[in-house]
PDB file of C-alpha atoms and ligand atoms in Angstrom:
ATOM      1  CA  MET A 874       8.095  -0.313  18.863  1.00 79.00           C
ATOM      2  CA  ARG A 875       6.947  -0.861  15.277  1.00 93.00           C
ATOM      3  CA  LYS A 876       8.682   1.212  12.648  1.00 98.00           C
ATOM      4  CA  VAL A 877       7.348   2.824   9.497  1.00 98.00           C
ATOM      5  CA  LEU A 878       9.362   3.990   6.493  1.00 98.00           C
ATOM      6  CA  PHE A 879       8.662   7.061   4.348  1.00 98.00           C
ATOM      7  CA  CYS A 880      10.323   8.716   1.340  1.00 98.00           C
ATOM      8  CA  PRO A 881      10.107  12.517   1.182  1.00 98.00           C
ATOM      9  CA  PRO A 882       8.173  14.131  -1.721  1.00 98.00           C
ATOM     10  CA  THR A 883      11.207  16.174  -2.840  1.00 98.00           C
ATOM     11  CA  TYR A 884      10.833  15.208  -6.517  1.00 97.00           C
ATOM     12  CA  PHE A 885       7.156  14.223  -6.455  1.00 97.00           C
ATOM     13  CA  GLU A 886       5.108  15.209  -9.512  1.00 95.00           C
ATOM     14  CA  VAL A 887       2.343  13.927 -11.786  1.00 95.00           C
ATOM     15  CA  ARG A 888       4.252  13.326 -14.984  1.00 92.00           C
ATOM     16  CA  ASP A 889       2.320  10.684 -16.918  1.00 92.00           C
ATOM     17  CA  VAL A 890      -0.863   8.641 -16.544  1.00 94.00           C
ATOM     18  CA  LYS A 891      -0.284   5.373 -14.686  1.00 96.00           C
ATOM     19  CA  ASN A 892      -3.740   5.134 -13.168  1.00 97.00           C
ATOM     20  CA  PRO A 893      -7.143   6.778 -13.750  1.00 96.00           C
ATOM     21  CA  PHE A 894      -6.637   9.336 -10.956  1.00 97.00           C
ATOM     22  CA  MET A 895      -3.635  10.925 -12.681  1.00 97.00           C
ATOM     23  CA  GLN A 896      -4.177  13.900 -14.974  1.00 91.00           C
ATOM     24  CA  PRO A 897      -1.076  15.503 -16.415  1.00 80.00           C
ATOM     25  CA  GLY A 898      -1.502  19.224 -16.283  1.00 76.00           C
ATOM     26  CA  ASP A 899      -2.879  18.929 -12.742  1.00 78.00           C
ATOM     27  CA  PRO A 900       0.260  20.335 -11.155  1.00 91.00           C
ATOM     28  CA  VAL A 901       1.398  19.236  -7.724  1.00 95.00           C
ATOM     29  CA  ASP A 902       1.964  21.953  -5.143  1.00 97.00           C
ATOM     30  CA  ARG A 903       5.210  20.588  -3.693  1.00 96.00           C
ATOM     31  CA  GLU A 904       5.204  22.821  -0.630  1.00 97.00           C
ATOM     32  CA  ARG A 905       1.711  21.705   0.194  1.00 98.00           C
ATOM     33  CA  ALA A 906       2.697  18.081  -0.504  1.00 98.00           C
ATOM     34  CA  ALA A 907       5.641  18.460   1.894  1.00 98.00           C
ATOM     35  CA  ARG A 908       3.361  19.868   4.616  1.00 98.00           C
ATOM     36  CA  GLN A 909       0.892  17.000   4.156  1.00 98.00           C
ATOM     37  CA  TRP A 910       3.724  14.439   4.201  1.00 98.00           C
ATOM     38  CA  HIS A 911       5.147  15.831   7.475  1.00 98.00           C
ATOM     39  CA  ALA A 912       1.682  15.823   9.053  1.00 98.00           C
ATOM     40  CA  LEU A 913       1.167  12.210   7.970  1.00 98.00           C
ATOM     41  CA  ARG A 914       4.456  11.181   9.583  1.00 98.00           C
ATOM     42  CA  ALA A 915       3.471  13.020  12.739  1.00 98.00           C
ATOM     43  CA  ALA A 916       0.150  11.138  12.816  1.00 98.00           C
ATOM     44  CA  PHE A 917       2.016   7.806  12.676  1.00 98.00           C
ATOM     45  CA  GLN A 918       4.388   8.984  15.380  1.00 98.00           C
ATOM     46  CA  GLU A 919       1.452   9.967  17.590  1.00 98.00           C
ATOM     47  CA  ALA A 920       0.025   6.490  16.994  1.00 98.00           C
ATOM     48  CA  GLY A 921       3.188   5.091  18.543  1.00 97.00           C
ATOM     49  CA  PHE A 922       5.387   4.322  15.551  1.00 97.00           C
ATOM     50  CA  GLU A 923       9.080   5.009  15.134  1.00 97.00           C
ATOM     51  CA  LEU A 924       9.754   6.904  11.889  1.00 98.00           C
ATOM     52  CA  GLU A 925      12.370   5.931   9.308  1.00 98.00           C
ATOM     53  CA  SER A 926      13.279   7.605   5.998  1.00 98.00           C
ATOM     54  CA  ILE A 927      14.809   6.598   2.693  1.00 98.00           C
ATOM     55  CA  PRO A 928      16.327   9.477   0.699  1.00 98.00           C
ATOM     56  CA  ALA A 929      14.374  10.667  -2.363  1.00 98.00           C
ATOM     57  CA  VAL A 930      16.162  10.237  -5.709  1.00 98.00           C
ATOM     58  CA  PRO A 931      16.033  12.920  -8.430  1.00 98.00           C
ATOM     59  CA  ASP A 932      13.860  11.990 -11.426  1.00 97.00           C
ATOM     60  CA  LEU A 933      11.962   9.259  -9.514  1.00 98.00           C
ATOM     61  CA  GLU A 934       8.741  11.225  -9.222  1.00 97.00           C
ATOM     62  CA  ASP A 935       6.659   8.413  -7.680  1.00 98.00           C
ATOM     63  CA  MET A 936       9.231   7.149  -5.168  1.00 98.00           C
ATOM     64  CA  VAL A 937       7.277   8.954  -2.427  1.00 98.00           C
ATOM     65  CA  PHE A 938       4.803   6.040  -2.643  1.00 98.00           C
ATOM     66  CA  ALA A 939       7.054   3.874  -0.483  1.00 98.00           C
ATOM     67  CA  ALA A 940       4.542   1.012  -0.228  1.00 98.00           C
ATOM     68  CA  ASN A 941       5.011  -0.290  -3.748  1.00 98.00           C
ATOM     69  CA  GLN A 942       8.637  -1.272  -4.383  1.00 98.00           C
ATOM     70  CA  THR A 943       9.020  -4.156  -1.933  1.00 98.00           C
ATOM     71  CA  PHE A 944       7.039  -6.555   0.241  1.00 98.00           C
ATOM     72  CA  VAL A 945       8.299  -6.664   3.853  1.00 98.00           C
ATOM     73  CA  GLY A 946       7.797  -9.771   5.961  1.00 97.00           C
ATOM     74  CA  LYS A 947       9.022 -11.904   8.798  1.00 95.00           C
ATOM     75  CA  SER A 948       8.996 -15.682   8.964  1.00 92.00           C
ATOM     76  CA  PRO A 949       9.941 -18.182  11.660  1.00 90.00           C
ATOM     77  CA  THR A 950      12.468 -19.763   9.276  1.00 91.00           C
ATOM     78  CA  ILE A 951      14.366 -16.850   7.711  1.00 95.00           C
ATOM     79  CA  GLY A 952      13.461 -13.908   9.944  1.00 95.00           C
ATOM     80  CA  ARG A 953      13.057 -10.425   8.439  1.00 97.00           C
ATOM     81  CA  PHE A 954      12.941 -10.423   4.659  1.00 98.00           C
ATOM     82  CA  ILE A 955      11.806  -8.444   1.630  1.00 98.00           C
ATOM     83  CA  VAL A 956      10.487  -9.523  -1.751  1.00 98.00           C
ATOM     84  CA  PRO A 957      11.565  -6.953  -4.381  1.00 98.00           C
ATOM     85  CA  GLY A 958       8.736  -5.966  -6.709  1.00 98.00           C
ATOM     86  CA  HIS A 959       8.652  -5.938 -10.485  1.00 98.00           C
ATOM     87  CA  MET A 960       6.725  -2.791 -11.311  1.00 98.00           C
ATOM     88  CA  ARG A 961       4.444  -2.619 -14.322  1.00 97.00           C
ATOM     89  CA  HIS A 962       5.730   0.850 -15.383  1.00 97.00           C
ATOM     90  CA  HIS A 963       9.328   1.239 -16.539  1.00 96.00           C
ATOM     91  CA  SER A 964       9.728   4.572 -14.800  1.00 95.00           C
ATOM     92  CA  ARG A 965       8.862   3.015 -11.446  1.00 98.00           C
ATOM     93  CA  ARG A 966      11.128  -0.029 -11.892  1.00 98.00           C
ATOM     94  CA  ARG A 967      14.082   2.258 -11.257  1.00 98.00           C
ATOM     95  CA  GLU A 968      12.853   2.858  -7.697  1.00 98.00           C
ATOM     96  CA  VAL A 969      13.164  -0.763  -6.609  1.00 98.00           C
ATOM     97  CA  PRO A 970      16.986  -1.089  -6.322  1.00 98.00           C
ATOM     98  CA  HIS A 971      17.126   1.902  -3.944  1.00 98.00           C
ATOM     99  CA  PHE A 972      14.740   0.158  -1.562  1.00 98.00           C
ATOM    100  CA  VAL A 973      16.477  -3.223  -1.893  1.00 98.00           C
ATOM    101  CA  GLU A 974      19.801  -1.586  -0.977  1.00 98.00           C
ATOM    102  CA  TRP A 975      18.232   0.196   2.016  1.00 98.00           C
ATOM    103  CA  PHE A 976      16.985  -3.156   3.361  1.00 98.00           C
ATOM    104  CA  ARG A 977      20.209  -5.053   2.565  1.00 98.00           C
ATOM    105  CA  GLN A 978      22.167  -2.537   4.626  1.00 98.00           C
ATOM    106  CA  ARG A 979      19.859  -3.262   7.548  1.00 97.00           C
ATOM    107  CA  GLY A 980      20.249  -7.029   7.425  1.00 97.00           C
ATOM    108  CA  TYR A 981      16.981  -8.068   5.764  1.00 98.00           C
ATOM    109  CA  LYS A 982      17.113 -11.250   3.634  1.00 98.00           C
ATOM    110  CA  VAL A 983      16.170 -10.641   0.006  1.00 98.00           C
ATOM    111  CA  VAL A 984      13.792 -13.242  -1.457  1.00 98.00           C
ATOM    112  CA  GLU A 985      14.125 -12.839  -5.232  1.00 97.00           C
ATOM    113  CA  LEU A 986      11.351 -14.218  -7.425  1.00 98.00           C
ATOM    114  CA  ALA A 987      11.899 -14.990 -11.125  1.00 95.00           C
ATOM    115  CA  LEU A 988       9.124 -12.663 -12.295  1.00 95.00           C
ATOM    116  CA  GLU A 989      10.226 -12.112 -15.924  1.00 91.00           C
ATOM    117  CA  ASN A 990       6.953 -11.203 -17.701  1.00 95.00           C
ATOM    118  CA  ASP A 991       4.988 -10.992 -14.478  1.00 98.00           C
ATOM    119  CA  TYR A 992       4.471  -8.070 -12.141  1.00 98.00           C
ATOM    120  CA  LEU A 993       4.311  -7.632  -8.401  1.00 98.00           C
ATOM    121  CA  GLU A 994       3.827  -4.204  -6.814  1.00 98.00           C
ATOM    122  CA  GLY A 995       4.702  -4.645  -3.144  1.00 98.00           C
ATOM    123  CA  HIS A 996       2.216  -3.415  -0.562  1.00 98.00           C
ATOM    124  CA  GLY A 997       0.086  -1.708  -3.201  1.00 98.00           C
ATOM    125  CA  ASP A 998      -1.365  -5.168  -3.841  1.00 98.00           C
ATOM    126  CA  LEU A 999      -0.008  -7.230  -0.925  1.00 98.00           C
ATOM    127  CA  LEU A1000      -1.587  -6.417   2.422  1.00 98.00           C
ATOM    128  CA  TRP A1001      -0.823  -8.116   5.710  1.00 98.00           C
ATOM    129  CA  ASP A1002      -3.857  -8.817   7.814  1.00 97.00           C
ATOM    130  CA  VAL A1003      -3.681  -6.782  11.034  1.00 96.00           C
ATOM    131  CA  ASP A1004      -2.767  -9.871  13.095  1.00 95.00           C
ATOM    132  CA  PHE A1005      -0.264 -11.113  10.448  1.00 94.00           C
ATOM    133  CA  SER A1006      -2.328 -14.307  10.052  1.00 95.00           C
ATOM    134  CA  ARG A1007      -2.352 -14.025   6.245  1.00 97.00           C
ATOM    135  CA  ILE A1008      -1.413 -11.859   3.276  1.00 98.00           C
ATOM    136  CA  TRP A1009      -4.188 -10.564   0.980  1.00 98.00           C
ATOM    137  CA  ALA A1010      -2.879 -10.357  -2.601  1.00 98.00           C
ATOM    138  CA  GLY A1011      -4.664  -8.349  -5.313  1.00 98.00           C
ATOM    139  CA  PHE A1012      -3.945  -8.891  -8.999  1.00 98.00           C
ATOM    140  CA  GLY A1013      -5.261  -7.869 -12.391  1.00 98.00           C
ATOM    141  CA  PHE A1014      -4.081  -4.351 -13.161  1.00 98.00           C
ATOM    142  CA  ARG A1015      -0.648  -3.808 -11.605  1.00 98.00           C
ATOM    143  CA  SER A1016       0.418  -7.116 -10.066  1.00 98.00           C
ATOM    144  CA  SER A1017      -0.313  -9.955 -12.500  1.00 98.00           C
ATOM    145  CA  ARG A1018      -1.901 -13.283 -11.651  1.00 98.00           C
ATOM    146  CA  GLY A1019       1.429 -15.017 -12.378  1.00 98.00           C
ATOM    147  CA  GLY A1020       3.267 -12.560 -10.122  1.00 98.00           C
ATOM    148  CA  VAL A1021       0.901 -13.233  -7.241  1.00 98.00           C
ATOM    149  CA  ASP A1022       1.101 -17.001  -7.868  1.00 98.00           C
ATOM    150  CA  SER A1023       4.938 -16.969  -7.666  1.00 98.00           C
ATOM    151  CA  PHE A1024       4.729 -14.827  -4.545  1.00 98.00           C
ATOM    152  CA  ALA A1025       2.160 -17.174  -2.936  1.00 98.00           C
ATOM    153  CA  HIS A1026       4.349 -20.186  -3.701  1.00 98.00           C
ATOM    154  CA  ALA A1027       7.418 -18.573  -2.090  1.00 98.00           C
ATOM    155  CA  MET A1028       5.414 -17.469   0.967  1.00 98.00           C
ATOM    156  CA  ARG A1029       3.887 -20.934   1.421  1.00 97.00           C
ATOM    157  CA  GLU A1030       7.422 -22.314   1.675  1.00 96.00           C
ATOM    158  CA  LEU A1031       7.994 -19.851   4.504  1.00 96.00           C
ATOM    159  CA  GLY A1032       4.793 -20.974   6.223  1.00 95.00           C
ATOM    160  CA  LEU A1033       2.749 -17.877   5.309  1.00 96.00           C
ATOM    161  CA  GLU A1034      -0.800 -17.983   3.904  1.00 97.00           C
ATOM    162  CA  VAL A1035      -1.660 -15.891   0.827  1.00 98.00           C
ATOM    163  CA  VAL A1036      -5.240 -15.226  -0.338  1.00 98.00           C
ATOM    164  CA  ALA A1037      -5.295 -14.104  -3.982  1.00 98.00           C
ATOM    165  CA  LEU A1038      -8.036 -11.598  -4.891  1.00 98.00           C
ATOM    166  CA  GLU A1039      -8.873 -10.703  -8.483  1.00 98.00           C
ATOM    167  CA  LEU A1040      -9.508  -6.996  -9.121  1.00 98.00           C
ATOM    168  CA  THR A1041     -11.975  -6.164 -11.911  1.00 98.00           C
ATOM    169  CA  ASP A1042     -12.420  -2.353 -11.982  1.00 98.00           C
ATOM    170  CA  PRO A1043      -9.447  -0.490 -13.506  1.00 98.00           C
ATOM    171  CA  THR A1044     -10.130   2.587 -11.344  1.00 98.00           C
ATOM    172  CA  PHE A1045      -9.247   0.507  -8.282  1.00 98.00           C
ATOM    173  CA  TYR A1046      -5.926  -0.569  -9.736  1.00 98.00           C
ATOM    174  CA  HIS A1047      -4.186  -1.602  -6.499  1.00 98.00           C
ATOM    175  CA  LEU A1048      -5.719  -3.681  -3.706  1.00 98.00           C
ATOM    176  CA  ASP A1049      -5.085  -0.848  -1.233  1.00 98.00           C
ATOM    177  CA  THR A1050      -7.513   1.406  -3.149  1.00 98.00           C
ATOM    178  CA  CYS A1051     -10.492  -0.876  -2.378  1.00 98.00           C
ATOM    179  CA  PHE A1052      -9.558  -3.013   0.673  1.00 98.00           C
ATOM    180  CA  ALA A1053      -8.358  -2.153   4.169  1.00 98.00           C
ATOM    181  CA  PRO A1054      -7.857  -4.587   7.062  1.00 98.00           C
ATOM    182  CA  LEU A1055      -9.351  -2.993  10.208  1.00 98.00           C
ATOM    183  CA  THR A1056      -9.055  -5.442  13.130  1.00 98.00           C
ATOM    184  CA  PRO A1057      -8.688  -9.249  13.250  1.00 98.00           C
ATOM    185  CA  GLY A1058     -11.735 -10.530  11.336  1.00 97.00           C
ATOM    186  CA  ALA A1059     -12.836  -7.145   9.983  1.00 98.00           C
ATOM    187  CA  VAL A1060     -12.139  -5.409   6.667  1.00 98.00           C
ATOM    188  CA  LEU A1061     -13.375  -2.320   4.834  1.00 98.00           C
ATOM    189  CA  ILE A1062     -13.995  -2.894   1.120  1.00 98.00           C
ATOM    190  CA  TYR A1063     -15.508  -1.445  -2.036  1.00 98.00           C
ATOM    191  CA  PRO A1064     -17.224  -4.631  -3.311  1.00 98.00           C
ATOM    192  CA  GLY A1065     -17.547  -3.384  -6.919  1.00 98.00           C
ATOM    193  CA  ALA A1066     -13.776  -3.695  -7.355  1.00 98.00           C
ATOM    194  CA  PHE A1067     -13.646  -7.497  -6.937  1.00 98.00           C
ATOM    195  CA  SER A1068     -14.509 -10.607  -8.942  1.00 98.00           C
ATOM    196  CA  PRO A1069     -17.287 -12.802  -7.463  1.00 98.00           C
ATOM    197  CA  SER A1070     -14.749 -15.407  -6.314  1.00 98.00           C
ATOM    198  CA  ALA A1071     -12.583 -12.745  -4.639  1.00 98.00           C
ATOM    199  CA  LEU A1072     -15.636 -11.419  -2.773  1.00 98.00           C
ATOM    200  CA  ALA A1073     -16.502 -14.970  -1.704  1.00 98.00           C
ATOM    201  CA  ALA A1074     -12.945 -15.488  -0.400  1.00 98.00           C
ATOM    202  CA  ILE A1075     -13.100 -12.244   1.613  1.00 98.00           C
ATOM    203  CA  ARG A1076     -16.463 -13.177   3.127  1.00 98.00           C
ATOM    204  CA  ASP A1077     -15.239 -16.679   3.873  1.00 98.00           C
ATOM    205  CA  LYS A1078     -12.203 -15.444   5.846  1.00 97.00           C
ATOM    206  CA  CYS A1079     -13.714 -12.341   7.470  1.00 98.00           C
ATOM    207  CA  PRO A1080     -16.728 -12.454   9.751  1.00 98.00           C
ATOM    208  CA  ARG A1081     -17.156  -8.662   9.518  1.00 98.00           C
ATOM    209  CA  VAL A1082     -17.025  -7.042   6.072  1.00 98.00           C
ATOM    210  CA  TYR A1083     -17.887  -3.323   5.974  1.00 98.00           C
ATOM    211  CA  GLU A1084     -18.778  -1.955   2.542  1.00 98.00           C
ATOM    212  CA  VAL A1085     -18.302   1.533   1.129  1.00 98.00           C
ATOM    213  CA  THR A1086     -19.871   3.036  -1.996  1.00 98.00           C
ATOM    214  CA  ARG A1087     -17.951   3.750  -5.181  1.00 98.00           C
ATOM    215  CA  ASP A1088     -17.991   7.501  -4.430  1.00 98.00           C
ATOM    216  CA  GLU A1089     -16.547   6.890  -0.971  1.00 98.00           C
ATOM    217  CA  ALA A1090     -13.881   4.583  -2.408  1.00 98.00           C
ATOM    218  CA  LEU A1091     -12.955   7.245  -4.982  1.00 98.00           C
ATOM    219  CA  ARG A1092     -12.074   9.456  -2.004  1.00 98.00           C
ATOM    220  CA  PHE A1093      -9.499   6.864  -0.844  1.00 98.00           C
ATOM    221  CA  VAL A1094     -11.263   5.791   2.346  1.00 98.00           C
ATOM    222  CA  CYS A1095     -10.101   2.202   1.721  1.00 98.00           C
ATOM    223  CA  ASN A1096      -6.540   3.541   1.536  1.00 98.00           C
ATOM    224  CA  GLY A1097      -6.738   4.212   5.262  1.00 98.00           C
ATOM    225  CA  VAL A1098      -4.397   2.365   7.614  1.00 98.00           C
ATOM    226  CA  SER A1099      -5.120   0.601  10.881  1.00 98.00           C
ATOM    227  CA  ALA A1100      -2.403   1.613  13.355  1.00 97.00           C
ATOM    228  CA  ASN A1101      -2.430   0.759  17.070  1.00 96.00           C
ATOM    229  CA  GLY A1102      -6.152   1.268  17.642  1.00 97.00           C
ATOM    230  CA  ARG A1103      -6.381   4.230  15.267  1.00 98.00           C
ATOM    231  CA  PHE A1104      -7.409   4.364  11.636  1.00 98.00           C
ATOM    232  CA  LEU A1105      -5.598   7.030   9.611  1.00 98.00           C
ATOM    233  CA  LEU A1106      -7.594   8.106   6.563  1.00 98.00           C
ATOM    234  CA  PRO A1107      -8.133  11.123   4.284  1.00 98.00           C
ATOM    235  CA  HIS A1108     -11.946  11.501   4.488  1.00 97.00           C
ATOM    236  CA  LEU A1109     -14.539  10.224   6.948  1.00 98.00           C
ATOM    237  CA  PRO A1110     -17.997   9.472   5.534  1.00 98.00           C
ATOM    238  CA  ALA A1111     -20.661   8.469   8.064  1.00 97.00           C
ATOM    239  CA  SER A1112     -20.616   4.816   6.918  1.00 96.00           C
ATOM    240  CA  VAL A1113     -16.893   4.520   7.664  1.00 98.00           C
ATOM    241  CA  ALA A1114     -17.219   6.379  10.977  1.00 98.00           C
ATOM    242  CA  LYS A1115     -19.830   3.779  11.969  1.00 98.00           C
ATOM    243  CA  ALA A1116     -17.638   0.830  10.897  1.00 98.00           C
ATOM    244  CA  LEU A1117     -14.662   2.211  12.843  1.00 98.00           C
ATOM    245  CA  ASP A1118     -16.848   2.760  15.877  1.00 98.00           C
ATOM    246  CA  CYS A1119     -18.099  -0.870  15.741  1.00 98.00           C
ATOM    247  CA  GLU A1120     -14.465  -2.042  15.579  1.00 98.00           C
ATOM    248  CA  GLY A1121     -13.273   0.237  18.393  1.00 98.00           C
ATOM    249  CA  LEU A1122     -10.915   2.177  16.100  1.00 98.00           C
ATOM    250  CA  GLN A1123     -10.363   5.900  16.532  1.00 98.00           C
ATOM    251  CA  PRO A1124     -10.476   7.791  13.209  1.00 98.00           C
ATOM    252  CA  VAL A1125      -7.575  10.171  12.528  1.00 98.00           C
ATOM    253  CA  LEU A1126      -8.047  12.452   9.519  1.00 98.00           C
ATOM    254  CA  VAL A1127      -4.997  13.331   7.458  1.00 98.00           C
ATOM    255  CA  ASP A1128      -5.046  15.547   4.362  1.00 98.00           C
ATOM    256  CA  THR A1129      -3.422  13.806   1.379  1.00 98.00           C
ATOM    257  CA  SER A1130      -4.994  15.853  -1.440  1.00 98.00           C
ATOM    258  CA  GLU A1131      -1.716  16.477  -3.310  1.00 98.00           C
ATOM    259  CA  PHE A1132      -0.932  12.743  -3.376  1.00 98.00           C
ATOM    260  CA  GLU A1133      -4.468  11.829  -4.427  1.00 98.00           C
ATOM    261  CA  LYS A1134      -3.682  13.639  -7.714  1.00 98.00           C
ATOM    262  CA  SER A1135      -1.286  10.761  -8.360  1.00 97.00           C
ATOM    263  CA  GLY A1136      -3.705   8.034  -7.221  1.00 98.00           C
ATOM    264  CA  GLY A1137      -2.355   7.538  -3.713  1.00 98.00           C
ATOM    265  CA  SER A1138      -3.109   8.322  -0.079  1.00 98.00           C
ATOM    266  CA  VAL A1139      -2.133   7.102   3.397  1.00 98.00           C
ATOM    267  CA  CYS A1140      -1.493   3.415   2.691  1.00 98.00           C
ATOM    268  CA  CYS A1141       0.614   4.117  -0.426  1.00 98.00           C
ATOM    269  CA  LEU A1142       2.884   6.613   1.316  1.00 98.00           C
ATOM    270  CA  LYS A1143       4.080   4.343   4.137  1.00 98.00           C
ATOM    271  CA  LEU A1144       5.930   1.051   4.469  1.00 98.00           C
ATOM    272  CA  PHE A1145       5.642  -0.871   7.727  1.00 98.00           C
ATOM    273  CA  LEU A1146       8.888  -2.532   8.831  1.00 97.00           C
ATOM    274  CA  GLU A1147       8.756  -5.745  10.784  1.00 73.00           C
TER     275      GLU A1147
HETATM  276  N1  LIG B 305       1.251   7.290  -9.154  1.00 73.16           N
HETATM  277  C1  LIG B 305       1.510   6.052  -8.471  1.00 73.16           C
HETATM  278  C2  LIG B 305       1.330   4.895  -9.435  1.00 73.16           C
HETATM  279  O1  LIG B 305       0.393   4.926 -10.200  1.00 73.16           O
HETATM  280  C3  LIG B 305       0.619   5.896  -7.291  1.00 73.16           C
HETATM  281  C4  LIG B 305       0.887   4.680  -6.481  1.00 73.16           C
HETATM  282  C5  LIG B 305      -0.024   4.587  -5.301  1.00 73.16           C
HETATM  283  N2  LIG B 305       0.324   3.514  -4.476  1.00 73.16           N
HETATM  284  C6  LIG B 305      -0.540   2.599  -3.966  1.00 73.16           C
HETATM  285  N3  LIG B 305      -0.088   1.758  -3.099  1.00 73.16           N
HETATM  286  N4  LIG B 305      -1.791   2.522  -4.368  1.00 73.16           N
HETATM  287  O2  LIG B 305       2.099   3.975  -9.447  1.00 73.16           O
END
């Protein structure tokens, strides 16, 4: 059974502005956040996943977004591995060692990249295709081009394909805010978030590209997650319902309103483990 890792929202808050969704002074209701987080875990469990947790750490207010600190992979040569991220914001860099330690204790190899002045933000920008045939890698706002290039080089050595995608709209600061793999050959995107060459690469690799409007994307529909024939997402506009129907995916609505105040929803709150 596939496993999925979460970090509880014990210390979650909106403290500073790291992305355009965040407004300090828009207080988080932690009890409500906790209820939403438990319901999200339950939705993954109902979709057939085994749940794992990493303890929250005081003062790390964004650690609840467990997708961003590491990239998790599996290769025929080295088996299960992680690539630790180098987060753009200082406050979030402190989250990474806690995740690296969690994985080390469970026997994952750690593939360290010399990122120095480059950035890589885990599965915020690095998304496995649903059939694990390739990794889509966004860059421009959080992960840098150099960060994605180093990552692509290391993955190529492990026999894994990386498709780099340039992001051009600062509102859609992570790839998972504007791009969601649905089924093999199908993705859901907000096209306005990508450079022309990124859009061409997506269309070249995917026979079925479903588009959403900017307003729909602002409601985090592209932050939905394909999970065992279901698609877990926070809102369901008619266009997305139609796309999911064409792909044979069952929509599952989950309320993530407290986390949206910080610029995150379903995809940001979970980390799939290989
Ligand atoms: N407040 C967090 C940040 O700006 C949200 C991260 C959301 N994660 C994601 N995968 N998009 O870093």
